[in-house]
Every structure is written in structure tokens, then in C-alpha cells.
Tab-separated table of C-alpha atoms in Angstrom:
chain	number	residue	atom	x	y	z
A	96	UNK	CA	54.755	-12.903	17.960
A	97	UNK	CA	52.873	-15.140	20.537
A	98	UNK	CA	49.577	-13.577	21.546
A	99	UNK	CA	48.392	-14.577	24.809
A	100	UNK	CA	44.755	-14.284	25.599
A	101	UNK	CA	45.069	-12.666	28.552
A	102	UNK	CA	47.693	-9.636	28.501
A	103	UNK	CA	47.872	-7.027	30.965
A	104	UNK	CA	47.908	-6.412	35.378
A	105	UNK	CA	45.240	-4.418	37.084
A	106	UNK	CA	45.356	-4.776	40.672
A	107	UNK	CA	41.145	-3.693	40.321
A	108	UNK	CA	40.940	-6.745	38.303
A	109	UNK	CA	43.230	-9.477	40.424
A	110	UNK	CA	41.018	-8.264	43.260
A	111	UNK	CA	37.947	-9.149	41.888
A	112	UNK	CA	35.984	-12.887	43.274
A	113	UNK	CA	35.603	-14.462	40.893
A	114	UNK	CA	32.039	-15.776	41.290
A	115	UNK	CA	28.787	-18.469	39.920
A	116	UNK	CA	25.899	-16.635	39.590
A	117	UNK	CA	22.647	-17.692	38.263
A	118	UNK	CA	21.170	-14.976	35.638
A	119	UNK	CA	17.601	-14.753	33.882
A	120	UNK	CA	18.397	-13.697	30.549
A	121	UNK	CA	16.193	-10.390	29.613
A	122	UNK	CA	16.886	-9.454	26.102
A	123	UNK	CA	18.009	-11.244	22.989
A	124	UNK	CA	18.517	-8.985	19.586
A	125	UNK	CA	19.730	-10.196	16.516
A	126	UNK	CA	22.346	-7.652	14.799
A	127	UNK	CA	22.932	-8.486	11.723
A	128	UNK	CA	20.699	-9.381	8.788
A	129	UNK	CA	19.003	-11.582	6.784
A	130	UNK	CA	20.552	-10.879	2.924
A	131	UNK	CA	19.653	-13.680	1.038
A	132	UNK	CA	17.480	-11.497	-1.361
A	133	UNK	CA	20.683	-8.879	-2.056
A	134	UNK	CA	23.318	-11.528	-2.490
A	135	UNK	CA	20.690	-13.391	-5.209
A	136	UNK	CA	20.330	-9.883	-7.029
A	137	UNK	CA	23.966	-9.343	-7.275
A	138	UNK	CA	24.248	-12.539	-8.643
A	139	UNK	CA	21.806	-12.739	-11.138
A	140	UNK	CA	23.248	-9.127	-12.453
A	141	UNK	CA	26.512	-10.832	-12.608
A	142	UNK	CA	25.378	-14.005	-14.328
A	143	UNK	CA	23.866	-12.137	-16.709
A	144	UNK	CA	26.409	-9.455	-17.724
A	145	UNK	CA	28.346	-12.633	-18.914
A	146	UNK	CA	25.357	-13.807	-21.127
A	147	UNK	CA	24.880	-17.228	-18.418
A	148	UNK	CA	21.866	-16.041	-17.033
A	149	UNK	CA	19.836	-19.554	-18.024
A	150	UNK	CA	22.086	-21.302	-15.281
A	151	UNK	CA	19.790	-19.652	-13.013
A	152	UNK	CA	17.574	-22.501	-13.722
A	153	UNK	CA	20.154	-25.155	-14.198
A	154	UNK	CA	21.496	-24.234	-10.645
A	155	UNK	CA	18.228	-23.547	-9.038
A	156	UNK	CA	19.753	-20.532	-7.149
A	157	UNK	CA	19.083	-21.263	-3.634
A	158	UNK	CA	20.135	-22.387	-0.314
A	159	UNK	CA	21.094	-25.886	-1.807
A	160	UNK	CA	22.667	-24.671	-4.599
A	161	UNK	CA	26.198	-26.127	-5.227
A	162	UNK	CA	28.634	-22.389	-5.431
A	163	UNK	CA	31.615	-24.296	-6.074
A	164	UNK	CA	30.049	-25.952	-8.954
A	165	UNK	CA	29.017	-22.402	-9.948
A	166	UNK	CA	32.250	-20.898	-9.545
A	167	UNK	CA	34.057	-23.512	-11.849
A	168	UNK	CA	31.571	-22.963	-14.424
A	169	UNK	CA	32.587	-19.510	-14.455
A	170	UNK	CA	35.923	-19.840	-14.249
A	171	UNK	CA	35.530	-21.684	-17.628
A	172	UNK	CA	33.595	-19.695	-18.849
A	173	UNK	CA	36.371	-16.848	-18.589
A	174	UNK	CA	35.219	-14.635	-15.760
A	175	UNK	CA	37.218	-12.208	-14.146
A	176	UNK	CA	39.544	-13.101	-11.158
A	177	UNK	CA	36.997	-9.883	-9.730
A	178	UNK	CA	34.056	-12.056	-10.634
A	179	UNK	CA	35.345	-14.990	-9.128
A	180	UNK	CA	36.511	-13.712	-6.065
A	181	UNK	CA	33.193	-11.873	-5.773
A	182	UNK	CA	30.805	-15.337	-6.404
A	183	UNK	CA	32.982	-16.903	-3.479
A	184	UNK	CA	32.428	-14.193	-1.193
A	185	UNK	CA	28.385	-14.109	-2.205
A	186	UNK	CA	28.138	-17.838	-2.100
A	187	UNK	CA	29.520	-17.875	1.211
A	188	UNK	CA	27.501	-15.268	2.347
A	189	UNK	CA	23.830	-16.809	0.895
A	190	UNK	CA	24.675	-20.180	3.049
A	191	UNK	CA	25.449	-18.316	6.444
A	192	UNK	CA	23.114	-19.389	8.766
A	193	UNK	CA	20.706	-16.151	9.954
A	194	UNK	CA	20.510	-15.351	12.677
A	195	UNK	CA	25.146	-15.312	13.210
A	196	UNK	CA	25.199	-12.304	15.596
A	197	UNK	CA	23.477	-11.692	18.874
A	198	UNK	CA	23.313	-8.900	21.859
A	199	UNK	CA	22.217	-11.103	25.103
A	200	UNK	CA	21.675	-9.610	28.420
A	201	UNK	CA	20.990	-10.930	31.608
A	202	UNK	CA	19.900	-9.951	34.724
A	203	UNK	CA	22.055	-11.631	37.909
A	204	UNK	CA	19.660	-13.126	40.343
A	205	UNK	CA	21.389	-12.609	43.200
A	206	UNK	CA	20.987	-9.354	45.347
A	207	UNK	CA	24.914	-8.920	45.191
A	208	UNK	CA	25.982	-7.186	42.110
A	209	UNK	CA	28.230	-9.132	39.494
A	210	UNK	CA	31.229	-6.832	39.696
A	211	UNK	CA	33.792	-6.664	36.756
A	212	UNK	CA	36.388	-4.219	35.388
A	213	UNK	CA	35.753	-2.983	32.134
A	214	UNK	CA	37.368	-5.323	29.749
A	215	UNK	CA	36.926	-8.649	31.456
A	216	UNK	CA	35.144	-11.369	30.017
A	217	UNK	CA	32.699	-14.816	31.775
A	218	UNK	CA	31.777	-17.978	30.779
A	219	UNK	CA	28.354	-18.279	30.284
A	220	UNK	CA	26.722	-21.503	30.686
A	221	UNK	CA	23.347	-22.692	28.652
A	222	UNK	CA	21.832	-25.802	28.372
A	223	UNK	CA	24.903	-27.216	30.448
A	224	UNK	CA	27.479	-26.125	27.595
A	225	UNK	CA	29.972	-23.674	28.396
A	226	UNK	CA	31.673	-20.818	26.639
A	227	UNK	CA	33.753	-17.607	27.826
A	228	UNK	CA	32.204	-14.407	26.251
A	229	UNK	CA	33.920	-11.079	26.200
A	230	UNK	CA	31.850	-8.993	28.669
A	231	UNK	CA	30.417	-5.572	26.468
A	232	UNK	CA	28.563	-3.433	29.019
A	233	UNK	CA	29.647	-0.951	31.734
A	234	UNK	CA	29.836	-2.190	35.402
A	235	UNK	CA	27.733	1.226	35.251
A	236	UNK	CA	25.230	-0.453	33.845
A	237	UNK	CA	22.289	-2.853	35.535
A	238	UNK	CA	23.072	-5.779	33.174
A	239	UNK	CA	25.522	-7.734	31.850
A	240	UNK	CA	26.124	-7.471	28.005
A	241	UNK	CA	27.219	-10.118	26.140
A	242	UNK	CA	28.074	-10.449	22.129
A	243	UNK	CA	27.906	-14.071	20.416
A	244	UNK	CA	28.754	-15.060	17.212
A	245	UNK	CA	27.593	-18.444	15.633
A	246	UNK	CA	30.139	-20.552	15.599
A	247	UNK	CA	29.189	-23.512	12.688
A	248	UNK	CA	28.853	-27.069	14.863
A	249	UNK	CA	29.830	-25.632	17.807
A	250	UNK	CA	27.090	-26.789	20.418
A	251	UNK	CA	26.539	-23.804	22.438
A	252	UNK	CA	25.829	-21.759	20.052
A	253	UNK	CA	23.391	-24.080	18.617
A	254	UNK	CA	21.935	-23.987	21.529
A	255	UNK	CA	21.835	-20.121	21.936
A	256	UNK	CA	20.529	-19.396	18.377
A	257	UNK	CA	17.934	-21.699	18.358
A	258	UNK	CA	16.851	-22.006	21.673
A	259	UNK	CA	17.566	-18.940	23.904
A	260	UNK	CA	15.138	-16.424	24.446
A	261	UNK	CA	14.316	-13.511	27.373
A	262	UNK	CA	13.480	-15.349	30.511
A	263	UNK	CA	15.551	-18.364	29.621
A	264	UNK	CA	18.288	-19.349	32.960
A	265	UNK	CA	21.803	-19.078	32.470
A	266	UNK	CA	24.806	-19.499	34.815
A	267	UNK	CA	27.322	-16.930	34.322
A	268	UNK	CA	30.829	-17.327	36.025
A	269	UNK	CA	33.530	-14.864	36.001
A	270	UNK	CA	35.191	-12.421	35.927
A	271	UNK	CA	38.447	-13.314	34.376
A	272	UNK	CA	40.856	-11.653	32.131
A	273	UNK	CA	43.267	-8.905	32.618
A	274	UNK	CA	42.832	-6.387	29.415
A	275	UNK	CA	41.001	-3.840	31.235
A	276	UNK	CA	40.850	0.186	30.817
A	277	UNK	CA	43.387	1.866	32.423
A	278	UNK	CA	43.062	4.272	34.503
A	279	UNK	CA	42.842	7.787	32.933
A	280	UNK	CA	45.257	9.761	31.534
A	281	UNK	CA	46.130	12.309	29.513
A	282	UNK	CA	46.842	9.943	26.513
A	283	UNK	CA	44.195	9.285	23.523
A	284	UNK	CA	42.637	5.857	23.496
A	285	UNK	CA	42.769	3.305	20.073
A	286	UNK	CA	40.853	0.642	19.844
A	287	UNK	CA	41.308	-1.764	16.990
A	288	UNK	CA	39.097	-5.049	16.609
A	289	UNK	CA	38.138	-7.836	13.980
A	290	UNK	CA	34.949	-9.264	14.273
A	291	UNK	CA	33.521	-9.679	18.054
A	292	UNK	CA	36.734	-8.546	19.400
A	293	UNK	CA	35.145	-4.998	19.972
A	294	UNK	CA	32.984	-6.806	22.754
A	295	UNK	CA	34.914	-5.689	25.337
A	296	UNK	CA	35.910	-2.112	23.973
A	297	UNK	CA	32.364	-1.440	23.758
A	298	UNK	CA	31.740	-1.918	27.334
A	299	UNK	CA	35.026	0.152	27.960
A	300	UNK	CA	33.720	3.174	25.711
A	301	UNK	CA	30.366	2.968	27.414
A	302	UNK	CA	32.244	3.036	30.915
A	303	UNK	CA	34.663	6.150	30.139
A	304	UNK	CA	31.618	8.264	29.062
A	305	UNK	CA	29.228	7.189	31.672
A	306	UNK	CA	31.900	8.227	33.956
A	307	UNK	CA	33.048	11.546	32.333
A	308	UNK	CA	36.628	9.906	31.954
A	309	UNK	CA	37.033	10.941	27.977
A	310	UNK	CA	37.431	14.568	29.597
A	311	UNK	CA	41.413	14.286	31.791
A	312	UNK	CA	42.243	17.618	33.347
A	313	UNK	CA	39.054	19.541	31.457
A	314	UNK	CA	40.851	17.980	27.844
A	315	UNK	CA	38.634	15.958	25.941
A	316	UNK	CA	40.529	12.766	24.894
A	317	UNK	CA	40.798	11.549	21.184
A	318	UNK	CA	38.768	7.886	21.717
A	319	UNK	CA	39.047	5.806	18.313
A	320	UNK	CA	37.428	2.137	17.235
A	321	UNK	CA	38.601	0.465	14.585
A	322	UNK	CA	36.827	-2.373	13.799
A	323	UNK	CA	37.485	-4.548	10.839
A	324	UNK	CA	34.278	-7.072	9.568
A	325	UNK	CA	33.545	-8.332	6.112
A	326	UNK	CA	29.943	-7.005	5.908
A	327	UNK	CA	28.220	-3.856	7.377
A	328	UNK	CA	25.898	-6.110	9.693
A	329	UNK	CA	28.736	-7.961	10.858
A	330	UNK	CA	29.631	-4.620	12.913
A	331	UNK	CA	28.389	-5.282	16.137
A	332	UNK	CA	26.967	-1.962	18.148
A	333	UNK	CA	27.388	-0.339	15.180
A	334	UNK	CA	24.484	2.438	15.765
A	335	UNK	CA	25.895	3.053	19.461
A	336	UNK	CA	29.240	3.612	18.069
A	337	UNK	CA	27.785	5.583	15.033
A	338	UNK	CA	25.670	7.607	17.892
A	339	UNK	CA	28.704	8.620	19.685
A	340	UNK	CA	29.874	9.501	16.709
A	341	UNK	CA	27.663	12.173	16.572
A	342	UNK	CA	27.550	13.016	20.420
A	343	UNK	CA	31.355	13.757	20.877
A	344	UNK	CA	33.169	15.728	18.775
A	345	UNK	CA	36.469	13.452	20.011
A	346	UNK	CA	35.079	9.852	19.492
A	347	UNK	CA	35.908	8.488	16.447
A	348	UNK	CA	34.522	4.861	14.818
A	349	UNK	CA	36.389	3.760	11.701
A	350	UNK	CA	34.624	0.648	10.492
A	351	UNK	CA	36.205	-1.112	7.353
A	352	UNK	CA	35.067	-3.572	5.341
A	353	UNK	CA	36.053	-6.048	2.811
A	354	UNK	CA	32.988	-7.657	1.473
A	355	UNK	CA	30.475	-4.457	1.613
A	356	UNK	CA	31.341	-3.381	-1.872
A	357	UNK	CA	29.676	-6.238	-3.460
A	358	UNK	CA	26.541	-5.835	-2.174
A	359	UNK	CA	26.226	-1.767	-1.854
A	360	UNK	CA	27.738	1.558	-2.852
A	361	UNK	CA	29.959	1.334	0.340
A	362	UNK	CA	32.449	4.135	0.277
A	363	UNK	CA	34.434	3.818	3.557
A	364	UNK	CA	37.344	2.036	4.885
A	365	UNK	CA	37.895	-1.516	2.992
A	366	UNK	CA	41.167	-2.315	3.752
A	367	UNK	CA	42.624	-4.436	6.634
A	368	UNK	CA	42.434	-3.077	10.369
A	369	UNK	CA	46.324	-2.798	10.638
A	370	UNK	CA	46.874	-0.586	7.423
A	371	UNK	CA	43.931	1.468	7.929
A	372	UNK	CA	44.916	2.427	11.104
A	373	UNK	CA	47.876	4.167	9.714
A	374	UNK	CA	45.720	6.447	7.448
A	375	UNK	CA	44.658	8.458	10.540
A	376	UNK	CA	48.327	8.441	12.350
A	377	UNK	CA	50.236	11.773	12.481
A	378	UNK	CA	52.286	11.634	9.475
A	379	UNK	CA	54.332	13.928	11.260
A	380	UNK	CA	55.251	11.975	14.574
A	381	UNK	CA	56.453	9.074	12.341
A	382	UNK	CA	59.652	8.245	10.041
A	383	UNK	CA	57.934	7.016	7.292
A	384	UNK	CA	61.426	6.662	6.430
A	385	UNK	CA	61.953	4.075	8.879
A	386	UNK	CA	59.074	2.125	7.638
A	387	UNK	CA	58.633	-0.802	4.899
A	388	UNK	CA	57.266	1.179	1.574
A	389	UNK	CA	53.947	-0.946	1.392
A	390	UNK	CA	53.368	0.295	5.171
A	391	UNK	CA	54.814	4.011	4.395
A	392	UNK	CA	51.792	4.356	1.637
A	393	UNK	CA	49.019	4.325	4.096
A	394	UNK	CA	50.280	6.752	6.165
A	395	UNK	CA	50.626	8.905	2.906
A	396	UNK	CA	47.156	7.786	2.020
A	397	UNK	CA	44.162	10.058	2.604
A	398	UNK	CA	41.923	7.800	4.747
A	399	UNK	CA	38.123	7.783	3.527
A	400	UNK	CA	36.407	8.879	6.547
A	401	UNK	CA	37.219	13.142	6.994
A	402	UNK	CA	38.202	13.421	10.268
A	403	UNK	CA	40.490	16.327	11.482
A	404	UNK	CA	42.146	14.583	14.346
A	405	UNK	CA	45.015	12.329	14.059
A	406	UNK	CA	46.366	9.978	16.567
A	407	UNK	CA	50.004	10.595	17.730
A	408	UNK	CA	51.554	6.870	18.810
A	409	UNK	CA	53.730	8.584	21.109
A	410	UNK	CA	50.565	9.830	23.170
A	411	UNK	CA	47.827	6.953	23.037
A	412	UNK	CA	46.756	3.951	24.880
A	413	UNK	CA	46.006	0.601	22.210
A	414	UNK	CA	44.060	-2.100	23.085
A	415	UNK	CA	43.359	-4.628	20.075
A	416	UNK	CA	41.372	-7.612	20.305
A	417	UNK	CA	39.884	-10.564	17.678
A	418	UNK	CA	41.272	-13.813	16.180
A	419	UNK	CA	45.053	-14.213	17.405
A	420	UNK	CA	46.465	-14.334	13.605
A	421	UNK	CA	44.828	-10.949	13.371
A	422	UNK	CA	45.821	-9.657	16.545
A	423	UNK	CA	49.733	-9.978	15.575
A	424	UNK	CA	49.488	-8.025	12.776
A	425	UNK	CA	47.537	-5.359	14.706
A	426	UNK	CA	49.950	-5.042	17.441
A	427	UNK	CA	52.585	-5.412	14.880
A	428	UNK	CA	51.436	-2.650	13.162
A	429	UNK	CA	51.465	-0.243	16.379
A	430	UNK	CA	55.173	-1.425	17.162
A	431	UNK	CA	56.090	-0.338	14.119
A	432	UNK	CA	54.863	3.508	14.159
A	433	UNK	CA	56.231	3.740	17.600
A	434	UNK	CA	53.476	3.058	20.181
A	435	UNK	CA	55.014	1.747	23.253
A	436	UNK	CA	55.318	-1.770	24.337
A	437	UNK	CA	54.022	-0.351	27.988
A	438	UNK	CA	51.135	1.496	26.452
A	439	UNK	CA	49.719	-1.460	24.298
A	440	UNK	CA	46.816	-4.147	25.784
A	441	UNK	CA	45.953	-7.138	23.823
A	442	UNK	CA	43.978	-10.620	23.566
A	443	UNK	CA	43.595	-12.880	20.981
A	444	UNK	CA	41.061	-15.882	20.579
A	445	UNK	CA	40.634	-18.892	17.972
């Protein structure tokens, strides 16, 4: 399947000028964290459940320590494929660079609002480097929301990480892109995202319950996120989603990840976006049947978060966002329980 990166037509969204504006940035928050200290912990446990604990020394555990070296030395000394598997994923997480996730909003300059549909994205423009960003606030709202990944050697988000801070100048052009909310109906909404792909569903979910449009016809509409990271503070807005959570008894935020477990007790979702979405689908508005068997066992599977509702593909609305690869196998996976090719928004990046 080819994903293109812009799928979708909105009249509200063709009819938008698209626009240069000059914006004074006016908050920068990091959201995820600094876990050096945990991943060296794990480490040392592990390392020392094998009876190696003196290589602490002869690797100098540390920011310049050599973790392919490390692993090899393991694997020799007959580690598990677990244990392996589980020094990669630590090593690679002890050399991220912290800060690798940011919340950035700006304030447009000019007197005439920045208008966007939910769902669009702008290129933002800082230190005269350019990038598109997925837009992840409201039109409701007074700001514009972006979400930013580091990207390793990539300039602008050098730049951003090291350099940007609240009333810091940006140019912000825009809007483009045509996966943008619907207009309501009486059909659920699924969201399913990797990474910073949920940029623009959070500004979506913000915009359909700052506007009362989760309620159709006095019905209160089944809204879902799915959003698929390797670490817990690689879920971005995840206290806003986890606080809608608790507002509305119909929203519905399914984070899994698959890196958590080595660092804490975590005891939801760890699978892949695509299967764990068909843990909370209806078993009985699809032919499991009709499925392949690997894909009929998660729909038989009890899914770890206990949720009554379950989402009928017949009667939803998908969007799905992230890396392109990713993307595929999402909208893959919704073609496959029967979610209609009319009913399904996506875009794909990297």
C-alpha cells in the first residue's frame, strides 16, 4: 500500500489561505524524561544476576560507554536472547539525547487569527531552517500547538532543543494538509498513532469537546486513541489524554508500549498499534473466520485495559497517523475487520 501524506478532501480545508505569519513563541515544555539513573539500575541488576557485575568498572557505565561492546560480551557470556534484546533497548535508551520531546506554542503576531481545520499541519521556521509540524491544538484555542521530536543531525531541531525558548521569533506558514475531522456524525471516532503522529488527533479531540461535538443527536460518541511509543514518556499529552479519560465516560486512550517493561512494572498494552486495536473490536461484528489466525487471536484476546465499550468497524470514523511503514499496517489492519475505505483518513511521514 502507498501512503500518501496528505489523504483526504474538506472543502473547510481547500478554502483556507494559506498564509506567513510571524509568531513569538510563549511556552516551551519538555515531555518526556531524563532516565539515565533507571536505565543504569536495570543494568547493573542485570549484570549482576549473571555474576559480571565487575564490568561495571571495566566499561565505566556511562554516556561514553561502548553498548555494543557490552552486548557482545554478553552474548558470550551466554545471556538470554531476553537479556540481549533488553541491553540493546537500555543502551539505546541511556545515549538518547534529553531533552527528545517538546510542546511549543506560539502566539501569531498579527491581529488576524491563524485559521486552520483541525488536523492540518505548518511549517515552522527557526533560525532560517524549516520544518512542517503537525498542528496539535484547537482552532478553539488562542495558540498554536506544536509537538517536536529530536530528530539526531537534523538541523532544526538542533536548533529548537538547544536554542528555543518563550519569547524566541518564529515564522509559521500554513495551513496545509487535508486529514482533518469530519464533520459529525453518528459514527464513533478511532484514532491510532505511533510516536508524534497523535499531534494532530490531539488538537482534533481537544476541538470535538470544546465544541460539544462527542455528543451527535444527545448520543455520546465512543472517541478512542491509540497510540503506540516505546517508553511511557515518549507519549506525548499523555496526562490530557489520561484526564479525559477520567472526564468522559466515552473517551477512551489505549497507550501501548514496547520498551516500558524493562524499566517498570508496566501492565498495559505492549503490543503493536495494529494488533492491539483488535483487542477492543466487537468480536461480534467481525468473521474472525475470515481473518488470518495470528490476526483472529487478538480479537479473541482480552485486551489489558477494562473497558466496557467496543468499537464496531462498521460504525466508526479512523484516522491513523506516524511513520509511513507503520501507517500501512495500521490502515491494513482496519481493512481487514471491515472499516470502510470511505470512512478511513490517513498520513504518513519519514
Amino acid at each position: 500500500m502507498d501512503v500518501p501524506r496528505h489523504l483526504g478532501h474538506h472543502e473547510a480545508a481547500a478554502e483556507l489561505p494559506l498564509v506567513t505569519e510571524s509568531a513569538t513563541v510563549t511556552d516551551v515544555t519538555v515531555m518526556d524524561e531524563n532516565r539515565v539513573d533507571e536505565v543504569e539500575q536495570v543494568v547493573r541488576a542485570l549484570l549482576d544476576r549473571n555474576d559480571v557485575g565487575d564490568w561495571y568498572d571495566e566499561e565505566e557505565i556511562g554516556s561514553d560507554v561502548d553498548w555494543e561492546d557490552l552486548q557482545s560480551r554478553a552474548a558470550e557470556a551466554g545471556f538470554s536472547d531476553a537479556e540481549l534484546d533488553a541491553l540493546s533497548d537500555l543502551g539505546g535508551r541511556f545515549v538518547r539525547p534529553y531533552p527528545s520531546l517538546l510542546r511549543v506554542r506560539v502566539r501569531i503576531d498579527d491581529d488576524t487569527p491563524f485559521e486552520f481545520a483541525p488536523g492540518q499541519y505548518a511549517t515552522v521556521t527557526f533560525d532560517g531552517h524549516p520544518r512542517p509540524y503537525s498542528i496539535a491544538s484547537s482552532p478553539t484555542r488562542n495558540e498554536v500547538e506544536f509537538c517536536i521530536r529530536r530528530v539526531p543531525g537534523g538541523r532544526l531541531t538542533t536548533d529548537l532543543f538547544q536554542h528555543l525558548d518563550e519569547g524566541d521569533e518564529v515564522t509559521v506558514r500554513g495551513p496545509n494538509g487535508e486529514m482533518v475531522l469530519g464533520p459529525p456524525s453518528a459514527n464513533d471516532l478511532v484514532f491510532l498513532a505511533t510516536g508524534t503522529g497523535v499531534a494532530p488527533f490531539k488538537g482534533m479531540v481537544d476541538y470535538l469537546f470544546d465544541t460539544g461535538r462527542n455528543v451527535v443527536d444527545g448520543v455520546e460518541r465512543d472517541v478512542w486513541v491509540f497510540l503506540g511509543c516505546a517508553w511511557e514518556d515518549d507519549l506525548a499529552y499523555r496526562e490530557a489524554f489520561r484526564e479525559y479519560d477520567r472526564r468522559y465516560d466515552g473517551f477512551h486512550f489505549v497507550p501501548t508500549l514496547t520498551r516500558e517493561h524493562h524499566l517498570t512494572d508496566w501492565t498495559g498494552e505492549s503490543d503493536y498499534v495494529q494488533r492491539v486495536l483488535l483487542k477492543y473490536v466487537d468480536d461480534d461484528a467481525v468473521d474472525t473466520d475470515e481473518l488470518r489466525p495470528e490476526l483472529a487471536r487478538f480479537v479473541a484476546e482480552p485486551p489489558a485495559r477494562a473497558v466496557a465499550a467496543r468499537i464496531d468497524p462498521g460504525s466508526v470514523d479512523v484516522y491513523a497517523c506516524g511513520i509511513s511503514a507503520m501507517v500501512e499496517q495500521l490502515v491494513a489492519a482496519t481493512r481487514v475487520i471491515g472499516v470502510p475505505r470511505d470512512a478511513t483518513q490517513f498520513e504518513g511521514f519519514g
